Coordinates of C-alpha atoms and ligand atoms in Angstrom, one line a residue:
X1 CA 65.9 180.0 141.1
X2 CA 63.4 177.2 141.6
X3 CA 59.9 176.9 139.9
X4 CA 58.6 178.4 143.2
X5 CA 59.5 181.8 143.0
X6 CA 58.2 182.5 139.5
X7 CA 56.3 185.1 141.1
X8 CA 58.9 187.4 142.1
X9 CA 60.6 187.2 138.8
X10 CA 60.7 190.9 137.2
X11 CA 60.8 189.9 133.4
X12 CA 57.6 188.0 131.7
X13 CA 59.0 186.2 128.8
X14 CA 62.1 186.0 127.1
X15 CA 62.0 185.7 123.6
X16 CA 64.2 184.5 120.9
X17 CA 63.6 184.6 117.1
X18 CA 65.2 185.9 113.6
X19 CA 65.1 189.2 114.0
X20 CA 63.6 190.4 110.3
X21 CA 63.1 194.1 109.2
X22 CA 59.6 193.5 107.5
X23 CA 58.9 195.2 104.5
X24 CA 55.1 195.7 104.0
X25 CA 53.3 195.3 100.9
X26 CA 49.6 194.8 99.5
X27 CA 49.5 193.4 95.9
X28 CA 47.2 191.7 93.7
X29 CA 46.8 187.8 93.5
X30 CA 48.9 187.7 89.8
X31 CA 51.3 189.2 91.8
X32 CA 52.3 185.5 94.2
X33 CA 51.4 183.9 91.3
X34 CA 53.9 185.6 88.5
X35 CA 56.8 185.2 90.8
X36 CA 55.8 181.8 91.7
X37 CA 55.7 182.5 95.2
X38 CA 54.1 179.6 98.2
X39 CA 51.0 181.3 98.6
X40 CA 50.1 181.8 102.7
X41 CA 53.3 180.5 102.8
X42 CA 57.4 181.6 104.1
X43 CA 59.3 180.9 101.6
X44 CA 63.7 181.5 102.0
X45 CA 65.4 183.2 99.6
X46 CA 68.3 185.2 98.9
X47 CA 68.8 188.6 99.0
X48 CA 68.8 188.5 94.8
X49 CA 65.8 187.2 94.6
X50 CA 64.1 189.0 97.0
X51 CA 65.7 191.8 95.3
X52 CA 64.0 191.0 92.5
X53 CA 60.9 191.1 94.1
X54 CA 60.9 194.4 95.5
X55 CA 62.3 195.6 92.0
X56 CA 58.7 195.0 91.1
X57 CA 56.6 196.8 93.5
X58 CA 55.8 200.0 94.0
X59 CA 57.8 201.8 96.5
X60 CA 55.5 204.3 97.1
X61 CA 53.2 202.1 98.9
X62 CA 55.9 199.8 101.4
X63 CA 55.9 200.3 105.0
X64 CA 58.9 198.8 107.2
X65 CA 58.6 197.7 110.6
X66 CA 61.2 195.3 112.8
X67 CA 59.6 191.9 113.0
X68 CA 60.1 188.6 113.1
X69 CA 57.3 186.3 114.8
X70 CA 58.7 185.8 118.2
X71 CA 59.5 190.0 118.5
X72 CA 55.8 190.6 117.1
X73 CA 55.0 188.1 119.9
X74 CA 57.2 190.2 122.6
X75 CA 55.7 193.4 121.5
X76 CA 51.9 192.4 121.9
X77 CA 53.0 191.0 125.3
X78 CA 54.4 194.5 125.9
X79 CA 51.1 196.3 124.8
X80 CA 49.1 194.3 126.8
X81 CA 51.0 195.3 129.8
X82 CA 53.9 192.2 130.3
X83 CA 57.5 193.1 130.4
X84 CA 59.4 191.1 127.9
X85 CA 63.0 190.8 126.4
X86 CA 64.1 189.7 123.1
X87 CA 67.3 188.0 121.8
X88 CA 67.8 188.2 117.9
X89 CA 70.6 189.2 115.9
X90 CA 71.2 192.4 113.7
X91 CA 74.3 193.2 111.4
X92 CA 75.7 196.7 111.4
X93 CA 73.6 198.4 109.1
X94 CA 71.0 200.5 108.5
X95 CA 68.4 198.1 108.8
X96 CA 70.1 196.8 111.8
X97 CA 70.0 200.0 113.7
X98 CA 66.2 200.8 112.6
X99 CA 65.1 197.2 113.9
X100 CA 66.9 198.1 117.6
X101 CA 65.7 201.7 117.8
X102 CA 62.0 200.3 117.0
X103 CA 61.6 197.5 119.3
X104 CA 63.5 199.8 122.0
X105 CA 60.0 202.4 121.5
X106 CA 58.2 199.6 121.5
X107 CA 59.2 199.0 124.7
X108 CA 61.0 195.4 124.6
X109 CA 64.7 195.0 126.1
X110 CA 66.5 194.3 123.6
X111 CA 70.7 194.2 123.2
X112 CA 71.9 191.7 121.3
X113 CA 75.2 193.0 119.8
X114 CA 75.2 193.2 116.1
X115 CA 77.3 191.0 113.9
X116 CA 80.5 192.1 114.1
X117 CA 82.1 189.5 111.6
X118 CA 79.6 188.6 109.0
X119 CA 78.9 190.3 106.0
X120 CA 75.3 189.6 105.8
X121 CA 72.7 192.3 106.2
X122 CA 70.3 192.6 108.6
X123 CA 67.1 189.8 107.6
X124 CA 64.7 191.0 106.2
X125 CA 61.0 189.6 105.4
X126 CA 59.0 191.1 102.2
X127 CA 55.5 190.4 103.5
X128 CA 52.7 190.3 100.3
X129 CA 49.3 190.7 101.4
X130 CA 46.4 190.2 98.5
X131 CA 42.8 191.2 98.4
X132 CA 41.5 188.2 100.6
X133 CA 43.8 189.2 103.7
X134 CA 46.2 186.4 103.2
X135 CA 49.9 187.2 103.1
X136 CA 52.9 185.6 101.8
X137 CA 56.3 186.0 103.0
X138 CA 59.4 186.3 101.3
X139 CA 62.5 186.2 103.7
X140 CA 66.2 186.1 103.6
X141 CA 67.5 185.7 107.1
X142 CA 70.4 187.6 106.6
X143 CA 73.0 187.8 109.6
X144 CA 69.8 186.0 112.0
X145 CA 71.0 183.0 111.5
X146 CA 74.6 183.9 113.3
X147 CA 72.6 183.5 116.5
X148 CA 74.3 181.4 118.4
X149 CA 73.7 179.6 122.1
X150 CA 76.9 181.8 123.2
X151 CA 74.0 185.3 122.6
X152 CA 72.0 183.6 125.1
X153 CA 71.9 186.0 127.8
X154 CA 71.3 183.7 131.1
X155 CA 71.7 186.3 133.6
X156 CA 68.8 187.8 131.9
X157 CA 66.7 184.5 131.2
X158 CA 66.8 184.3 135.1
X159 CA 64.5 186.5 136.1
X160 CA 62.0 185.5 133.4
X161 CA 59.1 183.5 134.1
X162 CA 58.9 182.1 130.3
X163 CA 61.6 181.4 127.4
X164 CA 59.4 181.6 124.6
X165 CA 61.2 179.7 121.5
X166 CA 59.9 180.3 117.8
X167 CA 59.8 177.2 115.2
X168 CA 61.5 179.2 112.7
X169 CA 64.9 179.3 114.3
X170 CA 65.3 175.3 112.6
X171 CA 66.1 176.9 109.3
X172 CA 69.8 177.7 110.5
X173 CA 72.4 175.6 112.5
X174 CA 73.3 177.9 114.9
X175 CA 70.2 179.4 116.1
X176 CA 68.9 176.0 116.4
X177 CA 71.7 175.2 119.0
X178 CA 70.4 178.7 120.3
X179 CA 66.8 177.3 120.5
X180 CA 67.9 174.2 122.7
X181 CA 70.4 176.5 124.9
X182 CA 67.3 178.4 125.8
X183 CA 65.5 175.7 126.7
X184 CA 68.3 173.6 128.4
X185 CA 69.2 177.0 130.2
X186 CA 65.3 177.5 131.3
X187 CA 65.0 174.3 132.8
X188 CA 68.0 174.7 134.9
X189 CA 67.0 178.0 136.2
X190 CA 63.0 176.8 136.8
X191 CA 62.0 178.9 133.6
X192 CA 58.9 177.4 132.1
X193 CA 59.3 176.9 128.4
X194 CA 56.9 178.1 125.6
X195 CA 57.5 176.9 121.6
X196 CA 55.9 177.8 118.7
X197 CA 55.6 175.6 115.6
X198 CA 55.6 178.7 113.5
X199 CA 54.7 176.8 110.1
X200 CA 53.7 173.5 108.6
X201 CA 56.6 173.0 106.4
X202 CA 58.7 173.5 109.0
X203 CA 56.9 170.9 111.4
X204 CA 57.2 168.4 108.5
X205 CA 60.5 168.8 108.1
X206 CA 61.6 169.1 111.4
X207 CA 59.4 166.7 112.7
X208 CA 61.4 164.3 114.5
X209 CA 63.0 167.8 116.1
X210 CA 60.1 168.9 117.3
X211 CA 58.6 165.7 119.0
X212 CA 61.3 165.5 120.8
X213 CA 61.3 169.2 121.6
X214 CA 57.9 169.0 123.2
X215 CA 58.4 165.6 124.8
X216 CA 61.7 167.0 126.8
X217 CA 61.1 171.0 127.0
X218 CA 57.6 172.8 126.7
X219 CA 55.7 173.8 129.2
X220 CA 53.5 175.6 126.6
X221 CA 52.5 174.9 123.2
X222 CA 51.2 177.3 120.3
X223 CA 50.2 176.1 117.0
X224 CA 47.9 176.9 114.0
X225 CA 45.4 174.0 112.4
X226 CA 47.6 173.6 109.8
X227 CA 50.9 173.0 112.0
X228 CA 49.0 170.5 114.5
X229 CA 47.6 168.6 111.3
X230 CA 50.8 168.0 110.3
X231 CA 52.5 167.2 113.8
X232 CA 50.4 164.3 114.1
X233 CA 49.5 163.8 110.2
X234 CA 45.9 164.0 111.3
X235 CA 43.0 165.8 109.4
X236 CA 40.7 166.3 112.1
X237 CA 41.3 168.8 114.6
X238 CA 39.7 167.4 117.0
X239 CA 41.5 164.1 116.8
X240 CA 44.6 166.5 116.8
X241 CA 43.5 168.5 120.0
X242 CA 42.7 165.1 122.0
X243 CA 46.5 163.7 120.9
X244 CA 48.1 167.2 122.4
X245 CA 46.3 166.3 125.4
X246 CA 48.3 163.1 125.5
X247 CA 51.8 164.9 125.6
X248 CA 51.1 168.7 126.5
X249 CA 49.8 169.9 129.6
X250 CA 48.9 173.2 128.1
X251 CA 49.1 173.8 123.9
X252 CA 46.8 177.0 122.3
X253 CA 45.9 175.6 118.9
X254 CA 44.4 178.9 117.0
X255 CA 42.0 178.5 114.1
X256 CA 41.4 181.3 112.5
X257 CA 38.3 183.2 112.7
X258 CA 36.8 180.7 114.4
X259 CA 39.2 181.0 117.5
X260 CA 41.4 178.7 119.1
X261 CA 41.3 175.6 121.4
X262 CA 42.8 175.4 124.7
X263 CA 44.4 172.2 125.3
X264 CA 44.7 171.8 129.8
X265 CA 45.1 169.0 131.7
X266 CA 43.7 166.5 129.2
X267 CA 40.5 169.0 128.8
X268 CA 39.7 171.0 125.6
X269 CA 38.1 173.8 125.4
X270 CA 37.0 176.2 122.4
X271 CA 37.6 180.1 122.9
X272 CA 35.8 181.6 120.5
X273 CA 37.1 184.6 118.1
X274 CA 35.8 188.2 117.3
X275 CA 34.5 188.6 114.3
X276 CA 36.2 191.7 112.0
X277 CA 36.6 192.4 108.7
X278 CA 40.2 190.9 108.0
X279 CA 42.2 192.9 106.0
X280 CA 45.9 191.5 106.5
X281 CA 46.6 188.2 108.7
X282 CA 50.1 188.8 108.6
X283 CA 51.4 188.6 112.5
X284 CA 47.9 187.1 113.8
X285 CA 49.2 183.8 115.4
X286 CA 52.3 186.0 116.9
X287 CA 49.9 188.9 118.3
X288 CA 47.9 185.9 120.0
X289 CA 50.7 184.2 121.6
X290 CA 51.7 187.6 123.2
X291 CA 48.5 188.1 124.2
X292 CA 48.3 184.4 125.7
X293 CA 51.9 184.9 127.4
X294 CA 50.5 188.3 129.0
X295 CA 48.3 186.3 130.5
X296 CA 49.3 182.8 131.9
X297 CA 52.2 185.6 133.0
X298 CA 49.6 187.9 135.1
X299 CA 46.9 185.4 136.7
X300 CA 44.9 185.1 134.2
X301 CA 43.3 181.8 133.9
X302 CA 43.9 180.1 130.3
X303 CA 41.1 180.4 128.7
X304 CA 41.0 184.5 129.9
X305 CA 44.5 184.1 128.0
X306 CA 42.8 182.5 125.1
X307 CA 40.2 185.5 124.9
X308 CA 42.7 187.9 125.3
X309 CA 44.7 186.5 122.8
X310 CA 42.1 185.9 120.1
X311 CA 41.3 190.3 120.8
X312 CA 44.3 191.1 120.2
X313 CA 44.9 189.2 116.9
X314 CA 42.0 190.0 115.6
X315 CA 42.9 193.8 116.0
X316 CA 45.9 193.0 113.9
X317 CA 44.0 191.3 111.5
X318 CA 42.2 194.6 110.7
X319 CA 45.3 196.9 110.4
X320 CA 48.0 196.3 107.7
X321 CA 50.7 195.2 109.4
X322 CA 51.9 192.8 112.3
X323 CA 51.7 194.5 114.8
X324 CA 49.4 197.3 116.8
X325 CA 50.0 200.8 117.7
X326 CA 50.9 201.8 121.8
X327 CA 49.4 199.9 124.9
X328 CA 46.1 198.0 124.3
X329 CA 45.9 197.4 128.2
X330 CA 43.3 199.6 129.3
X331 CA 41.1 197.2 127.1
X332 CA 41.8 194.2 129.0
X333 CA 39.4 194.3 132.1
X334 CA 36.6 194.9 129.5
X335 CA 37.7 191.9 127.3
X336 CA 38.1 189.1 129.6
X337 CA 35.0 189.4 131.6
X338 CA 32.9 189.9 128.0
Ligands
ATP1 N1 39.7 186.5 109.8 C1 39.9 186.7 111.4 N2 39.1 187.1 111.9 C2 39.1 187.3 113.7 N3 40.3 187.0 114.0 C3 41.1 186.5 113.4 C4 41.3 186.2 111.9 N4 42.2 185.4 111.7 C5 42.8 185.2 112.4 N5 42.6 185.3 113.5 C6 42.6 185.4 115.2 O1 44.2 185.1 115.4 C7 44.4 184.1 115.5 C8 45.5 183.3 114.6 O2 44.8 182.9 113.6 P1 45.3 182.0 112.7 O3 44.8 180.4 113.3 O4 45.1 182.0 111.4 O5 46.9 181.6 113.2 P2 47.8 181.8 112.2 O6 48.0 181.1 111.0 O7 49.4 181.7 112.6 O8 48.2 183.3 111.8 P3 49.3 184.1 110.9 O9 50.4 183.6 110.7 O10 48.9 184.9 109.7 O11 49.8 184.6 111.7 C9 43.2 183.3 115.5 O12 43.0 182.5 116.9 C10 42.1 184.4 116.1 O13 42.1 184.7 116.9
KDG2 O1 52.4 186.3 109.6 C1 53.3 185.6 110.2 O2 52.7 183.9 110.9 C2 54.4 185.8 110.7 O3 55.0 185.1 111.5 C3 54.9 187.1 111.0 C4 56.4 187.1 110.6 O4 56.9 186.2 110.7 C5 56.8 188.2 110.7 O5 55.9 189.3 110.7 C6 58.4 188.3 109.5 O6 58.7 189.2 109.8

């Protein structure tokens, strides 16, 4: 296949990420403080430490979802009316089966085989949401770190318009190789490459890699304000957008309730967010990317795609957890014409 026949490809996006079961909890600020967690960020931890946190939570208030950033994004795309494939590694355990069924029920094609030879469990992320709607994530990557380059299904990838890789995969060596493999194969097959920076601390730790990925592979970049500031080591968001315009033909820089900036072909356009009362910001950036990816693979302009992304994200922040229930496609035409 070549880049010329993008429209004939049957799947919109091939997502790759850490497959994590989210365990969602509402807590008070003291809980995050008392456990010495990085408020608003993602902390990697072993199952013992994560178990200690779970032990201190009120179990009757916990909810579980199949999560992980790129998976949330594929769900946002599917709920917009798009078609997605997802690659992520789960274990042959209860959470792994829960994950598989939850993702299939959301309409995502998912068939990376559970790891047979690893003793690690399916990865989990305890998401602690405080009254200011901020989320603090406590992640045990578990078996998701065994996602390997050989797990990337090149035949499936060939049928996709875009691949979408999350920066979180840089935290372990094999998933990092799987990411590069996805991007390399995408280039070979004429599949466009989208990449999300995922987290400001990741951008700091893997600055050289991320700059290389952007210059060698990326057709589309997703990042939030903190991440782009870390990437360019520059405080001014306007200046970051200008610098982004020099290295990327299409980038979406989100900025919380304000919405986002679309950087396209050297132009920078602000696309306003939707004013809502946020109760939980987990998955906001993921839903945004899902909406945008749907838009740009289904004939919307980048500004329309960004408006739809802002809308989905503003809906996600009004509920507890990273996902909306059911299809949102019936709202599309009203939102993008509004
Ligand atoms: N308080 C809010 N009210 C309305 N929309 C919001 C709010 N917070 C976030 N959004 C929407 O979500 C998008 C992404 O938010 P943000 O820039 O905070 O990304 P993020 O930090 O990656 O999100 P998260 O990491 O919490 O998923 C924004 O562009 C906006 O459309
Ligand atoms: O809120 C975010 O930024 C997320 O990326 C969501 C989490 O990564 C995801 O749901 C954790 O499994």
